PDB file of C-alpha atoms and ligand atoms in Angstrom:
ATOM      1  CA  UNK A   1      -0.191  -0.023   0.066  1.00  0.00           C
ATOM      2  CA  UNK A   2       1.431   3.358  -1.068  1.00  0.00           C
ATOM      3  CA  UNK A   3      -1.100   5.891  -0.754  1.00  0.00           C
ATOM      4  CA  UNK A   4      -1.929   7.855   2.538  1.00  0.00           C
ATOM      5  CA  UNK A   5      -5.244   7.048   3.768  1.00  0.00           C
ATOM      6  CA  UNK A   6      -7.657  10.185   4.185  1.00  0.00           C
ATOM      7  CA  UNK A   7     -10.142   8.835   6.986  1.00  0.00           C
ATOM      8  CA  UNK A   8     -13.344  10.667   7.858  1.00  0.00           C
ATOM      9  CA  UNK A   9     -13.836   8.811  10.698  1.00  0.00           C
ATOM     10  CA  UNK A  10     -10.492  10.521  12.319  1.00  0.00           C
ATOM     11  CA  UNK A  11     -11.437  13.912  10.804  1.00  0.00           C
ATOM     12  CA  UNK A  12     -14.775  13.759  12.091  1.00  0.00           C
ATOM     13  CA  UNK A  13     -13.521  13.249  15.621  1.00  0.00           C
ATOM     14  CA  UNK A  14     -11.461  16.259  15.303  1.00  0.00           C
ATOM     15  CA  UNK A  15     -14.100  18.582  14.104  1.00  0.00           C
ATOM     16  CA  UNK A  16     -16.883  17.286  16.493  1.00  0.00           C
ATOM     17  CA  UNK A  17     -14.544  17.925  19.155  1.00  0.00           C
ATOM     18  CA  UNK A  18     -13.870  21.574  17.981  1.00  0.00           C
ATOM     19  CA  UNK A  19     -17.641  22.395  17.763  1.00  0.00           C
ATOM     20  CA  UNK A  20     -18.348  20.723  21.267  1.00  0.00           C
ATOM     21  CA  UNK A  21     -16.281  23.354  22.829  1.00  0.00           C
ATOM     22  CA  UNK A  22     -17.565  26.132  20.714  1.00  0.00           C
ATOM     23  CA  UNK A  23     -20.962  25.346  21.748  1.00  0.00           C
ATOM     24  CA  UNK A  24     -19.965  25.017  25.389  1.00  0.00           C
ATOM     25  CA  UNK A  25     -18.539  28.451  25.200  1.00  0.00           C
ATOM     26  CA  UNK A  26     -21.373  29.826  23.624  1.00  0.00           C
ATOM     27  CA  UNK A  27     -23.587  28.296  26.122  1.00  0.00           C
ATOM     28  CA  UNK A  28     -21.601  29.894  28.914  1.00  0.00           C
ATOM     29  CA  UNK A  29     -21.597  33.479  27.402  1.00  0.00           C
ATOM     30  CA  UNK A  30     -25.013  33.895  25.643  1.00  0.00           C
ATOM     31  CA  UNK A  31     -26.948  31.158  27.685  1.00  0.00           C
ATOM     32  CA  UNK A  32     -28.019  29.669  24.331  1.00  0.00           C
ATOM     33  CA  UNK A  33     -26.982  26.200  22.099  1.00  0.00           C
ATOM     34  CA  UNK A  34     -27.872  25.595  18.527  1.00  0.00           C
ATOM     35  CA  UNK A  35     -31.126  23.782  18.095  1.00  0.00           C
ATOM     36  CA  UNK A  36     -31.610  21.605  14.988  1.00  0.00           C
ATOM     37  CA  UNK A  37     -34.788  19.848  13.877  1.00  0.00           C
ATOM     38  CA  UNK A  38     -34.949  16.953  11.257  1.00  0.00           C
ATOM     39  CA  UNK A  39     -38.059  16.291   9.746  1.00  0.00           C
ATOM     40  CA  UNK A  40     -38.676  12.491   8.831  1.00  0.00           C
ATOM     41  CA  UNK A  41     -41.527  11.567   6.287  1.00  0.00           C
ATOM     42  CA  UNK A  42     -42.307   7.635   6.618  1.00  0.00           C
ATOM     43  CA  UNK A  43     -40.526   4.885   7.845  1.00  0.00           C
ATOM     44  CA  UNK A  44     -37.607   3.833   5.229  1.00  0.00           C
ATOM     45  CA  UNK A  45     -34.810   2.041   7.087  1.00  0.00           C
ATOM     46  CA  UNK A  46     -32.110   3.939   5.069  1.00  0.00           C
ATOM     47  CA  UNK A  47     -33.681   7.403   6.023  1.00  0.00           C
ATOM     48  CA  UNK A  48     -34.382   6.374   9.728  1.00  0.00           C
ATOM     49  CA  UNK A  49     -30.921   5.330  10.196  1.00  0.00           C
ATOM     50  CA  UNK A  50     -29.577   8.723   8.767  1.00  0.00           C
ATOM     51  CA  UNK A  51     -31.579  10.906  10.860  1.00  0.00           C
ATOM     52  CA  UNK A  52     -30.951   8.783  14.029  1.00  0.00           C
ATOM     53  CA  UNK A  53     -27.160   9.501  13.595  1.00  0.00           C
ATOM     54  CA  UNK A  54     -27.900  13.020  12.824  1.00  0.00           C
ATOM     55  CA  UNK A  55     -29.843  13.633  16.108  1.00  0.00           C
ATOM     56  CA  UNK A  56     -27.354  11.330  17.893  1.00  0.00           C
ATOM     57  CA  UNK A  57     -24.335  13.679  16.823  1.00  0.00           C
ATOM     58  CA  UNK A  58     -26.492  16.784  17.618  1.00  0.00           C
ATOM     59  CA  UNK A  59     -26.929  15.608  21.054  1.00  0.00           C
ATOM     60  CA  UNK A  60     -23.235  14.449  21.568  1.00  0.00           C
ATOM     61  CA  UNK A  61     -21.958  18.079  20.642  1.00  0.00           C
ATOM     62  CA  UNK A  62     -24.398  19.868  23.116  1.00  0.00           C
ATOM     63  CA  UNK A  63     -27.160  21.076  20.563  1.00  0.00           C
ATOM     64  CA  UNK A  64     -30.773  21.069  21.373  1.00  0.00           C
ATOM     65  CA  UNK A  65     -32.290  18.372  18.787  1.00  0.00           C
ATOM     66  CA  UNK A  66     -35.714  17.542  17.610  1.00  0.00           C
ATOM     67  CA  UNK A  67     -36.665  14.361  15.348  1.00  0.00           C
ATOM     68  CA  UNK A  68     -40.095  15.253  13.876  1.00  0.00           C
ATOM     69  CA  UNK A  69     -41.409  12.101  12.450  1.00  0.00           C
ATOM     70  CA  UNK A  70     -44.401  12.239  10.204  1.00  0.00           C
ATOM     71  CA  UNK A  71     -46.511   9.541   8.623  1.00  0.00           C
ATOM     72  CA  UNK A  72     -46.018   8.964   4.755  1.00  0.00           C
ATOM     73  CA  UNK A  73     -49.350  10.171   3.928  1.00  0.00           C
ATOM     74  CA  UNK A  74     -48.770  13.663   5.437  1.00  0.00           C
ATOM     75  CA  UNK A  75     -50.296  16.124   2.851  1.00  0.00           C
ATOM     76  CA  UNK A  76     -47.763  18.771   1.207  1.00  0.00           C
ATOM     77  CA  UNK A  77     -49.704  21.472   2.705  1.00  0.00           C
ATOM     78  CA  UNK A  78     -49.447  19.989   6.292  1.00  0.00           C
ATOM     79  CA  UNK A  79     -45.553  19.553   5.908  1.00  0.00           C
ATOM     80  CA  UNK A  80     -45.387  23.146   4.355  1.00  0.00           C
ATOM     81  CA  UNK A  81     -47.116  24.206   7.433  1.00  0.00           C
ATOM     82  CA  UNK A  82     -44.856  22.350   9.527  1.00  0.00           C
ATOM     83  CA  UNK A  83     -41.496  23.901   8.100  1.00  0.00           C
ATOM     84  CA  UNK A  84     -43.325  27.325   8.367  1.00  0.00           C
ATOM     85  CA  UNK A  85     -43.742  26.323  12.270  1.00  0.00           C
ATOM     86  CA  UNK A  86     -39.926  25.761  12.383  1.00  0.00           C
ATOM     87  CA  UNK A  87     -38.986  28.806  10.549  1.00  0.00           C
ATOM     88  CA  UNK A  88     -40.830  30.985  13.004  1.00  0.00           C
ATOM     89  CA  UNK A  89     -39.242  29.061  16.112  1.00  0.00           C
ATOM     90  CA  UNK A  90     -36.596  31.428  17.271  1.00  0.00           C
ATOM     91  CA  UNK A  91     -34.722  28.217  19.270  1.00  0.00           C
ATOM     92  CA  UNK A  92     -34.478  26.364  16.008  1.00  0.00           C
ATOM     93  CA  UNK A  93     -31.323  27.312  13.908  1.00  0.00           C
ATOM     94  CA  UNK A  94     -31.397  24.546  11.354  1.00  0.00           C
ATOM     95  CA  UNK A  95     -34.017  22.631   9.514  1.00  0.00           C
ATOM     96  CA  UNK A  96     -33.371  19.707   7.412  1.00  0.00           C
ATOM     97  CA  UNK A  97     -35.952  17.497   5.832  1.00  0.00           C
ATOM     98  CA  UNK A  98     -34.481  14.098   5.044  1.00  0.00           C
ATOM     99  CA  UNK A  99     -34.629  12.969   1.449  1.00  0.00           C
ATOM    100  CA  UNK A 100     -36.025  11.334  -0.452  1.00  0.00           C
ATOM    101  CA  UNK A 101     -39.777  12.472   0.052  1.00  0.00           C
ATOM    102  CA  UNK A 102     -42.805  10.359  -0.929  1.00  0.00           C
ATOM    103  CA  UNK A 103     -44.006  10.944  -4.451  1.00  0.00           C
ATOM    104  CA  UNK A 104     -47.055  12.756  -3.797  1.00  0.00           C
ATOM    105  CA  UNK A 105     -45.030  15.636  -2.319  1.00  0.00           C
ATOM    106  CA  UNK A 106     -43.017  18.214  -4.484  1.00  0.00           C
ATOM    107  CA  UNK A 107     -39.517  18.321  -3.254  1.00  0.00           C
ATOM    108  CA  UNK A 108     -38.635  21.640  -4.811  1.00  0.00           C
ATOM    109  CA  UNK A 109     -41.834  23.199  -3.076  1.00  0.00           C
ATOM    110  CA  UNK A 110     -40.502  21.825   0.187  1.00  0.00           C
ATOM    111  CA  UNK A 111     -36.925  22.838  -0.002  1.00  0.00           C
ATOM    112  CA  UNK A 112     -37.907  26.334  -1.407  1.00  0.00           C
ATOM    113  CA  UNK A 113     -39.887  27.031   2.009  1.00  0.00           C
ATOM    114  CA  UNK A 114     -37.233  26.306   4.290  1.00  0.00           C
ATOM    115  CA  UNK A 115     -36.033  29.859   5.692  1.00  0.00           C
ATOM    116  CA  UNK A 116     -32.602  30.159   3.643  1.00  0.00           C
ATOM    117  CA  UNK A 117     -31.279  31.217   7.043  1.00  0.00           C
ATOM    118  CA  UNK A 118     -31.948  27.945   8.390  1.00  0.00           C
ATOM    119  CA  UNK A 119     -31.235  25.774   5.505  1.00  0.00           C
ATOM    120  CA  UNK A 120     -28.334  23.688   7.000  1.00  0.00           C
ATOM    121  CA  UNK A 121     -28.416  21.230   4.070  1.00  0.00           C
ATOM    122  CA  UNK A 122     -27.493  24.467   1.703  1.00  0.00           C
ATOM    123  CA  UNK A 123     -30.216  23.065  -0.737  1.00  0.00           C
ATOM    124  CA  UNK A 124     -32.425  26.518  -0.932  1.00  0.00           C
ATOM    125  CA  UNK A 125     -31.888  28.091  -4.207  1.00  0.00           C
ATOM    126  CA  UNK A 126     -30.603  31.326  -2.398  1.00  0.00           C
ATOM    127  CA  UNK A 127     -27.911  29.277  -0.777  1.00  0.00           C
ATOM    128  CA  UNK A 128     -27.143  27.644  -4.147  1.00  0.00           C
ATOM    129  CA  UNK A 129     -26.755  31.024  -5.668  1.00  0.00           C
ATOM    130  CA  UNK A 130     -24.609  32.215  -2.419  1.00  0.00           C
ATOM    131  CA  UNK A 131     -22.387  29.321  -2.908  1.00  0.00           C
ATOM    132  CA  UNK A 132     -21.759  30.342  -6.686  1.00  0.00           C
ATOM    133  CA  UNK A 133     -20.800  33.970  -5.584  1.00  0.00           C
ATOM    134  CA  UNK A 134     -18.239  32.661  -3.273  1.00  0.00           C
ATOM    135  CA  UNK A 135     -16.238  34.335  -0.681  1.00  0.00           C
ATOM    136  CA  UNK A 136     -17.987  35.885   2.422  1.00  0.00           C
ATOM    137  CA  UNK A 137     -21.453  35.220   0.721  1.00  0.00           C
ATOM    138  CA  UNK A 138     -21.501  31.552   1.088  1.00  0.00           C
ATOM    139  CA  UNK A 139     -23.536  30.775   4.272  1.00  0.00           C
ATOM    140  CA  UNK A 140     -24.435  27.086   4.355  1.00  0.00           C
ATOM    141  CA  UNK A 141     -22.093  25.136   1.924  1.00  0.00           C
ATOM    142  CA  UNK A 142     -23.848  21.918   0.990  1.00  0.00           C
ATOM    143  CA  UNK A 143     -22.636  19.094   3.594  1.00  0.00           C
ATOM    144  CA  UNK A 144     -20.934  16.616   1.278  1.00  0.00           C
ATOM    145  CA  UNK A 145     -18.903  18.985  -0.703  1.00  0.00           C
ATOM    146  CA  UNK A 146     -18.015  20.862   2.654  1.00  0.00           C
ATOM    147  CA  UNK A 147     -16.977  17.504   3.898  1.00  0.00           C
ATOM    148  CA  UNK A 148     -14.872  16.747   0.974  1.00  0.00           C
ATOM    149  CA  UNK A 149     -12.855  20.295   0.987  1.00  0.00           C
ATOM    150  CA  UNK A 150     -12.446  19.933   4.835  1.00  0.00           C
ATOM    151  CA  UNK A 151     -10.708  16.224   4.235  1.00  0.00           C
ATOM    152  CA  UNK A 152      -8.530  17.798   1.239  1.00  0.00           C
ATOM    153  CA  UNK A 153      -7.552  20.806   3.397  1.00  0.00           C
ATOM    154  CA  UNK A 154      -6.784  18.555   6.691  1.00  0.00           C
ATOM    155  CA  UNK A 155      -4.914  15.941   4.564  1.00  0.00           C
ATOM    156  CA  UNK A 156      -2.570  19.000   3.455  1.00  0.00           C
ATOM    157  CA  UNK A 157      -3.273  18.572  -0.216  1.00  0.00           C
ATOM    158  CA  UNK A 158      -2.378  21.417  -2.484  1.00  0.00           C
ATOM    159  CA  UNK A 159      -5.201  22.872  -4.111  1.00  0.00           C
ATOM    160  CA  UNK A 160      -4.125  26.231  -5.622  1.00  0.00           C
ATOM    161  CA  UNK A 161      -3.395  25.841  -8.961  1.00  0.00           C
ATOM    162  CA  UNK A 162      -4.078  22.030  -8.888  1.00  0.00           C
ATOM    163  CA  UNK A 163      -5.957  20.221 -11.728  1.00  0.00           C
ATOM    164  CA  UNK A 164      -9.162  18.980 -10.052  1.00  0.00           C
ATOM    165  CA  UNK A 165     -11.473  16.764 -12.094  1.00  0.00           C
ATOM    166  CA  UNK A 166     -15.098  15.728 -10.598  1.00  0.00           C
ATOM    167  CA  UNK A 167     -16.697  13.026 -12.128  1.00  0.00           C
ATOM    168  CA  UNK A 168     -20.499  13.288 -11.791  1.00  0.00           C
ATOM    169  CA  UNK A 169     -22.722  16.562 -12.010  1.00  0.00           C
ATOM    170  CA  UNK A 170     -25.179  16.095  -9.390  1.00  0.00           C
ATOM    171  CA  UNK A 171     -26.907  18.886  -7.533  1.00  0.00           C
ATOM    172  CA  UNK A 172     -25.789  17.541  -3.954  1.00  0.00           C
ATOM    173  CA  UNK A 173     -22.239  16.844  -4.922  1.00  0.00           C
ATOM    174  CA  UNK A 174     -21.013  17.068  -8.367  1.00  0.00           C
ATOM    175  CA  UNK A 175     -21.943  20.658  -9.071  1.00  0.00           C
ATOM    176  CA  UNK A 176     -21.500  22.370  -5.860  1.00  0.00           C
ATOM    177  CA  UNK A 177     -18.024  20.872  -5.332  1.00  0.00           C
ATOM    178  CA  UNK A 178     -16.785  21.822  -8.651  1.00  0.00           C
ATOM    179  CA  UNK A 179     -17.939  25.350  -7.867  1.00  0.00           C
ATOM    180  CA  UNK A 180     -16.238  25.311  -4.480  1.00  0.00           C
ATOM    181  CA  UNK A 181     -12.999  23.893  -5.655  1.00  0.00           C
ATOM    182  CA  UNK A 182     -12.415  26.848  -8.338  1.00  0.00           C
ATOM    183  CA  UNK A 183     -13.339  29.737  -5.938  1.00  0.00           C
ATOM    184  CA  UNK A 184     -10.657  32.184  -4.423  1.00  0.00           C
ATOM    185  CA  UNK A 185      -9.852  30.764  -0.610  1.00  0.00           C
ATOM    186  CA  UNK A 186      -8.268  28.346   1.246  1.00  0.00           C
ATOM    187  CA  UNK A 187      -8.611  24.726  -0.047  1.00  0.00           C
ATOM    188  CA  UNK A 188      -9.739  25.867  -3.456  1.00  0.00           C
ATOM    189  CA  UNK A 189      -8.063  28.124  -6.372  1.00  0.00           C
ATOM    190  CA  UNK A 190      -7.805  25.120  -8.527  1.00  0.00           C
ATOM    191  CA  UNK A 191      -8.368  24.130 -12.181  1.00  0.00           C
ATOM    192  CA  UNK A 192     -11.818  22.384 -12.410  1.00  0.00           C
ATOM    193  CA  UNK A 193     -12.972  20.029 -15.040  1.00  0.00           C
ATOM    194  CA  UNK A 194     -16.445  18.174 -14.588  1.00  0.00           C
ATOM    195  CA  UNK A 195     -16.987  14.931 -16.469  1.00  0.00           C
ATOM    196  CA  UNK A 196     -20.371  12.948 -16.791  1.00  0.00           C
ATOM    197  CA  UNK A 197     -21.926  10.125 -18.640  1.00  0.00           C
ATOM    198  CA  UNK A 198     -21.810  11.964 -22.119  1.00  0.00           C
ATOM    199  CA  UNK A 199     -17.968  12.741 -21.645  1.00  0.00           C
ATOM    200  CA  UNK A 200     -15.970  11.214 -24.289  1.00  0.00           C
ATOM    201  CA  UNK A 201     -12.842   9.510 -23.023  1.00  0.00           C
ATOM    202  CA  UNK A 202     -13.236   9.732 -19.250  1.00  0.00           C
ATOM    203  CA  UNK A 203     -10.269   8.025 -18.304  1.00  0.00           C
ATOM    204  CA  UNK A 204      -7.888  10.614 -20.281  1.00  0.00           C
ATOM    205  CA  UNK A 205      -9.530  13.415 -18.068  1.00  0.00           C
ATOM    206  CA  UNK A 206      -9.232  11.610 -14.794  1.00  0.00           C
ATOM    207  CA  UNK A 207      -5.568  10.554 -15.767  1.00  0.00           C
ATOM    208  CA  UNK A 208      -4.759  14.327 -15.702  1.00  0.00           C
ATOM    209  CA  UNK A 209      -6.305  14.896 -12.033  1.00  0.00           C
ATOM    210  CA  UNK A 210      -3.929  16.085  -9.026  1.00  0.00           C
ATOM    211  CA  UNK A 211      -7.101  15.794  -7.145  1.00  0.00           C
ATOM    212  CA  UNK A 212      -9.966  13.379  -8.553  1.00  0.00           C
ATOM    213  CA  UNK A 213     -13.199  13.453  -6.725  1.00  0.00           C
ATOM    214  CA  UNK A 214     -15.552  10.603  -7.656  1.00  0.00           C
ATOM    215  CA  UNK A 215     -19.458  11.074  -7.294  1.00  0.00           C
ATOM    216  CA  UNK A 216     -20.817   8.695 -10.056  1.00  0.00           C
ATOM    217  CA  UNK A 217     -22.816   6.079  -8.174  1.00  0.00           C
ATOM    218  CA  UNK A 218     -21.268   3.200 -10.054  1.00  0.00           C
ATOM    219  CA  UNK A 219     -19.130   0.726  -8.240  1.00  0.00           C
ATOM    220  CA  UNK A 220     -15.562   0.352  -9.299  1.00  0.00           C
ATOM    221  CA  UNK A 221     -16.033   2.844 -12.361  1.00  0.00           C
ATOM    222  CA  UNK A 222     -12.561   4.313 -12.056  1.00  0.00           C
ATOM    223  CA  UNK A 223      -9.682   1.824 -12.683  1.00  0.00           C
ATOM    224  CA  UNK A 224      -6.067   2.092 -11.448  1.00  0.00           C
ATOM    225  CA  UNK A 225      -4.867   3.034 -15.014  1.00  0.00           C
ATOM    226  CA  UNK A 226      -7.033   6.194 -14.994  1.00  0.00           C
ATOM    227  CA  UNK A 227      -5.278   7.461 -12.024  1.00  0.00           C
ATOM    228  CA  UNK A 228      -2.102  10.014 -12.172  1.00  0.00           C
ATOM    229  CA  UNK A 229       0.637   8.320  -9.665  1.00  0.00           C
ATOM    230  CA  UNK A 230       0.723  10.480  -6.708  1.00  0.00           C
ATOM    231  CA  UNK A 231      -3.024  11.859  -7.143  1.00  0.00           C
ATOM    232  CA  UNK A 232      -5.277  12.433  -4.130  1.00  0.00           C
ATOM    233  CA  UNK A 233      -8.421  10.355  -4.636  1.00  0.00           C
ATOM    234  CA  UNK A 234     -11.510  11.224  -3.108  1.00  0.00           C
ATOM    235  CA  UNK A 235     -14.459   8.583  -3.525  1.00  0.00           C
ATOM    236  CA  UNK A 236     -17.917   9.824  -2.861  1.00  0.00           C
ATOM    237  CA  UNK A 237     -19.529   6.567  -3.771  1.00  0.00           C
ATOM    238  CA  UNK A 238     -21.594   4.331  -1.478  1.00  0.00           C
ATOM    239  CA  UNK A 239     -22.879   1.422  -3.486  1.00  0.00           C
ATOM    240  CA  UNK A 240     -24.690  -1.720  -1.668  1.00  0.00           C
ATOM    241  CA  UNK A 241     -23.540  -4.310  -3.613  1.00  0.00           C
ATOM    242  CA  UNK A 242     -24.677  -7.224  -1.279  1.00  0.00           C
ATOM    243  CA  UNK A 243     -25.188  -7.966   2.211  1.00  0.00           C
ATOM    244  CA  UNK A 244     -22.995  -9.973   4.981  1.00  0.00           C
ATOM    245  CA  UNK A 245     -23.357 -10.871   8.697  1.00  0.00           C
ATOM    246  CA  UNK A 246     -21.712  -8.195  11.132  1.00  0.00           C
ATOM    247  CA  UNK A 247     -18.932  -9.585  12.959  1.00  0.00           C
ATOM    248  CA  UNK A 248     -19.634  -6.979  15.928  1.00  0.00           C
ATOM    249  CA  UNK A 249     -23.485  -7.330  16.097  1.00  0.00           C
ATOM    250  CA  UNK A 250     -24.282 -10.469  14.369  1.00  0.00           C
ATOM    251  CA  UNK A 251     -26.705  -8.542  12.424  1.00  0.00           C
ATOM    252  CA  UNK A 252     -26.981  -8.407   8.459  1.00  0.00           C
ATOM    253  CA  UNK A 253     -25.353  -5.203   7.325  1.00  0.00           C
ATOM    254  CA  UNK A 254     -24.971  -3.743   3.670  1.00  0.00           C
ATOM    255  CA  UNK A 255     -21.579  -4.456   2.197  1.00  0.00           C
ATOM    256  CA  UNK A 256     -20.628  -1.210   0.520  1.00  0.00           C
ATOM    257  CA  UNK A 257     -18.246  -0.463  -2.561  1.00  0.00           C
ATOM    258  CA  UNK A 258     -17.095   2.962  -3.695  1.00  0.00           C
ATOM    259  CA  UNK A 259     -16.889   4.542  -7.103  1.00  0.00           C
ATOM    260  CA  UNK A 260     -13.102   3.555  -7.193  1.00  0.00           C
ATOM    261  CA  UNK A 261     -11.378   0.432  -7.224  1.00  0.00           C
ATOM    262  CA  UNK A 262      -9.715   0.965  -4.045  1.00  0.00           C
ATOM    263  CA  UNK A 263      -7.366  -2.009  -3.864  1.00  0.00           C
ATOM    264  CA  UNK A 264      -5.716  -1.423  -7.093  1.00  0.00           C
ATOM    265  CA  UNK A 265      -5.920   2.606  -6.736  1.00  0.00           C
ATOM    266  CA  UNK A 266      -4.302   2.761  -3.248  1.00  0.00           C
ATOM    267  CA  UNK A 267      -1.109   1.258  -5.200  1.00  0.00           C
ATOM    268  CA  UNK A 268      -1.107   4.309  -7.502  1.00  0.00           C
ATOM    269  CA  UNK A 269      -2.689   7.354  -5.453  1.00  0.00           C
ATOM    270  CA  UNK A 270      -0.693   9.448  -3.309  1.00  0.00           C
ATOM    271  CA  UNK A 271      -3.674   9.814  -0.745  1.00  0.00           C
ATOM    272  CA  UNK A 272      -7.289   8.308  -0.900  1.00  0.00           C
ATOM    273  CA  UNK A 273     -10.275   8.191   0.884  1.00  0.00           C
ATOM    274  CA  UNK A 274     -11.796   4.182   1.839  1.00  0.00           C
ATOM    275  CA  UNK A 275     -15.264   3.251   1.836  1.00  0.00           C
ATOM    276  CA  UNK A 276     -16.777   3.236   4.153  1.00  0.00           C
ATOM    277  CA  UNK A 277     -14.989   5.521   6.628  1.00  0.00           C
ATOM    278  CA  UNK A 278     -14.018   8.280   4.120  1.00  0.00           C
ATOM    279  CA  UNK A 279     -16.529  11.064   3.067  1.00  0.00           C
ATOM    280  CA  UNK A 280     -19.437   9.299   4.604  1.00  0.00           C
ATOM    281  CA  UNK A 281     -18.764  10.676   8.198  1.00  0.00           C
ATOM    282  CA  UNK A 282     -17.988  14.010   6.996  1.00  0.00           C
ATOM    283  CA  UNK A 283     -21.394  14.825   5.607  1.00  0.00           C
ATOM    284  CA  UNK A 284     -23.117  14.922   9.312  1.00  0.00           C
ATOM    285  CA  UNK A 285     -20.259  16.598  10.752  1.00  0.00           C
ATOM    286  CA  UNK A 286     -20.559  19.206   8.289  1.00  0.00           C
ATOM    287  CA  UNK A 287     -24.351  19.426   9.077  1.00  0.00           C
ATOM    288  CA  UNK A 288     -23.256  20.059  12.852  1.00  0.00           C
ATOM    289  CA  UNK A 289     -20.732  22.907  11.450  1.00  0.00           C
ATOM    290  CA  UNK A 290     -23.602  24.571   9.605  1.00  0.00           C
ATOM    291  CA  UNK A 291     -26.126  24.343  12.267  1.00  0.00           C
ATOM    292  CA  UNK A 292     -23.536  26.068  14.924  1.00  0.00           C
ATOM    293  CA  UNK A 293     -22.834  28.833  12.032  1.00  0.00           C
ATOM    294  CA  UNK A 294     -26.495  29.540  11.993  1.00  0.00           C
ATOM    295  CA  UNK A 295     -26.713  30.298  15.596  1.00  0.00           C
ATOM    296  CA  UNK A 296     -23.254  32.150  15.462  1.00  0.00           C
ATOM    297  CA  UNK A 297     -24.550  34.267  12.567  1.00  0.00           C
ATOM    298  CA  UNK A 298     -27.806  34.978  14.579  1.00  0.00           C
ATOM    299  CA  UNK A 299     -25.711  36.122  17.523  1.00  0.00           C
ATOM    300  CA  UNK A 300     -23.699  38.110  15.236  1.00  0.00           C
ATOM    301  CA  UNK A 301     -20.225  36.440  16.622  1.00  0.00           C
ATOM    302  CA  UNK A 302     -17.310  35.171  14.708  1.00  0.00           C
TER     303      UNK A 302
HETATM  304  N1  GUN B   1     -30.847  12.034   1.942  1.00  0.00           N
HETATM  305  C1  GUN B   1     -29.510  11.681   1.695  1.00  0.00           C
HETATM  306  N2  GUN B   1     -28.581  12.636   2.014  1.00  0.00           N
HETATM  307  C2  GUN B   1     -29.337  13.528   2.619  1.00  0.00           C
HETATM  308  C3  GUN B   1     -28.956  14.878   3.029  1.00  0.00           C
HETATM  309  O1  GUN B   1     -27.825  15.293   2.904  1.00  0.00           O
HETATM  310  N3  GUN B   1     -29.817  15.735   3.472  1.00  0.00           N
HETATM  311  C4  GUN B   1     -31.175  15.609   3.358  1.00  0.00           C
HETATM  312  N4  GUN B   1     -31.920  16.400   3.777  1.00  0.00           N
HETATM  313  N5  GUN B   1     -31.570  14.292   2.846  1.00  0.00           N
HETATM  314  C5  GUN B   1     -30.639  13.473   2.537  1.00  0.00           C
END
């Protein structure tokens, strides 16, 4: 193994520690803590497990947390009214509606109803616009791209002038991370190429990358010969490719694979994120960071 492992599980602990200390300090000086509400519609096991982890993490760092579970047949009107209730609740700094939503609810309408100043997911068009403008204008960078950028910074990878290639153009990862990497500022100033399903000769683009960020949702898409020797490889893929019995709990768990052929890639890359334990843990961590930022912005403190 030649590549350095960039472990989200380790970086998460560092950041959560920092957040916990900051929350305690604000509590002491201002008598308040950040409040986060997660709205869960229905009973999808994957969504329940994500939301449970978000709430557990919020509790760990000292936030006030509310898990608001609603039946799968809640009307769109009632859901919008619920969001408005939290928009007007002074104790709530972050509102997250767990996606995906049931088919009878318009996702766009829901995301557009969340107060942009409480939109800790960074999905509201106002926050997407703020991200595009960059610099001080950015309020809530979306959590997965923010986690990727934080990992690159904390791993000490040079981004200024670097060739970054992003594989994938989703609203949640590809588009925002591409935008963030070419902005002025720390962990950015890169030259960015975005490649996708219609790109000709994917391999030749990837091979140019000093930093290769892969969010395609295709297991083992990136082959070792697509990687520039010494490159930093960030694998955002979380593909369920089977099931196994957990040695720890004896329960059935998903077998996960990234978008990069990890075993072969680690012999060529300079640094690489594993799956699981790479980008995954960073998303919830950055959600906590955004919720804390929301309270700090309200209190007008740095
Ligand atoms: N579902 C899967 N990932 C996410 C996320 O980051 N935010 C929300 N709101 N829903 C999700």
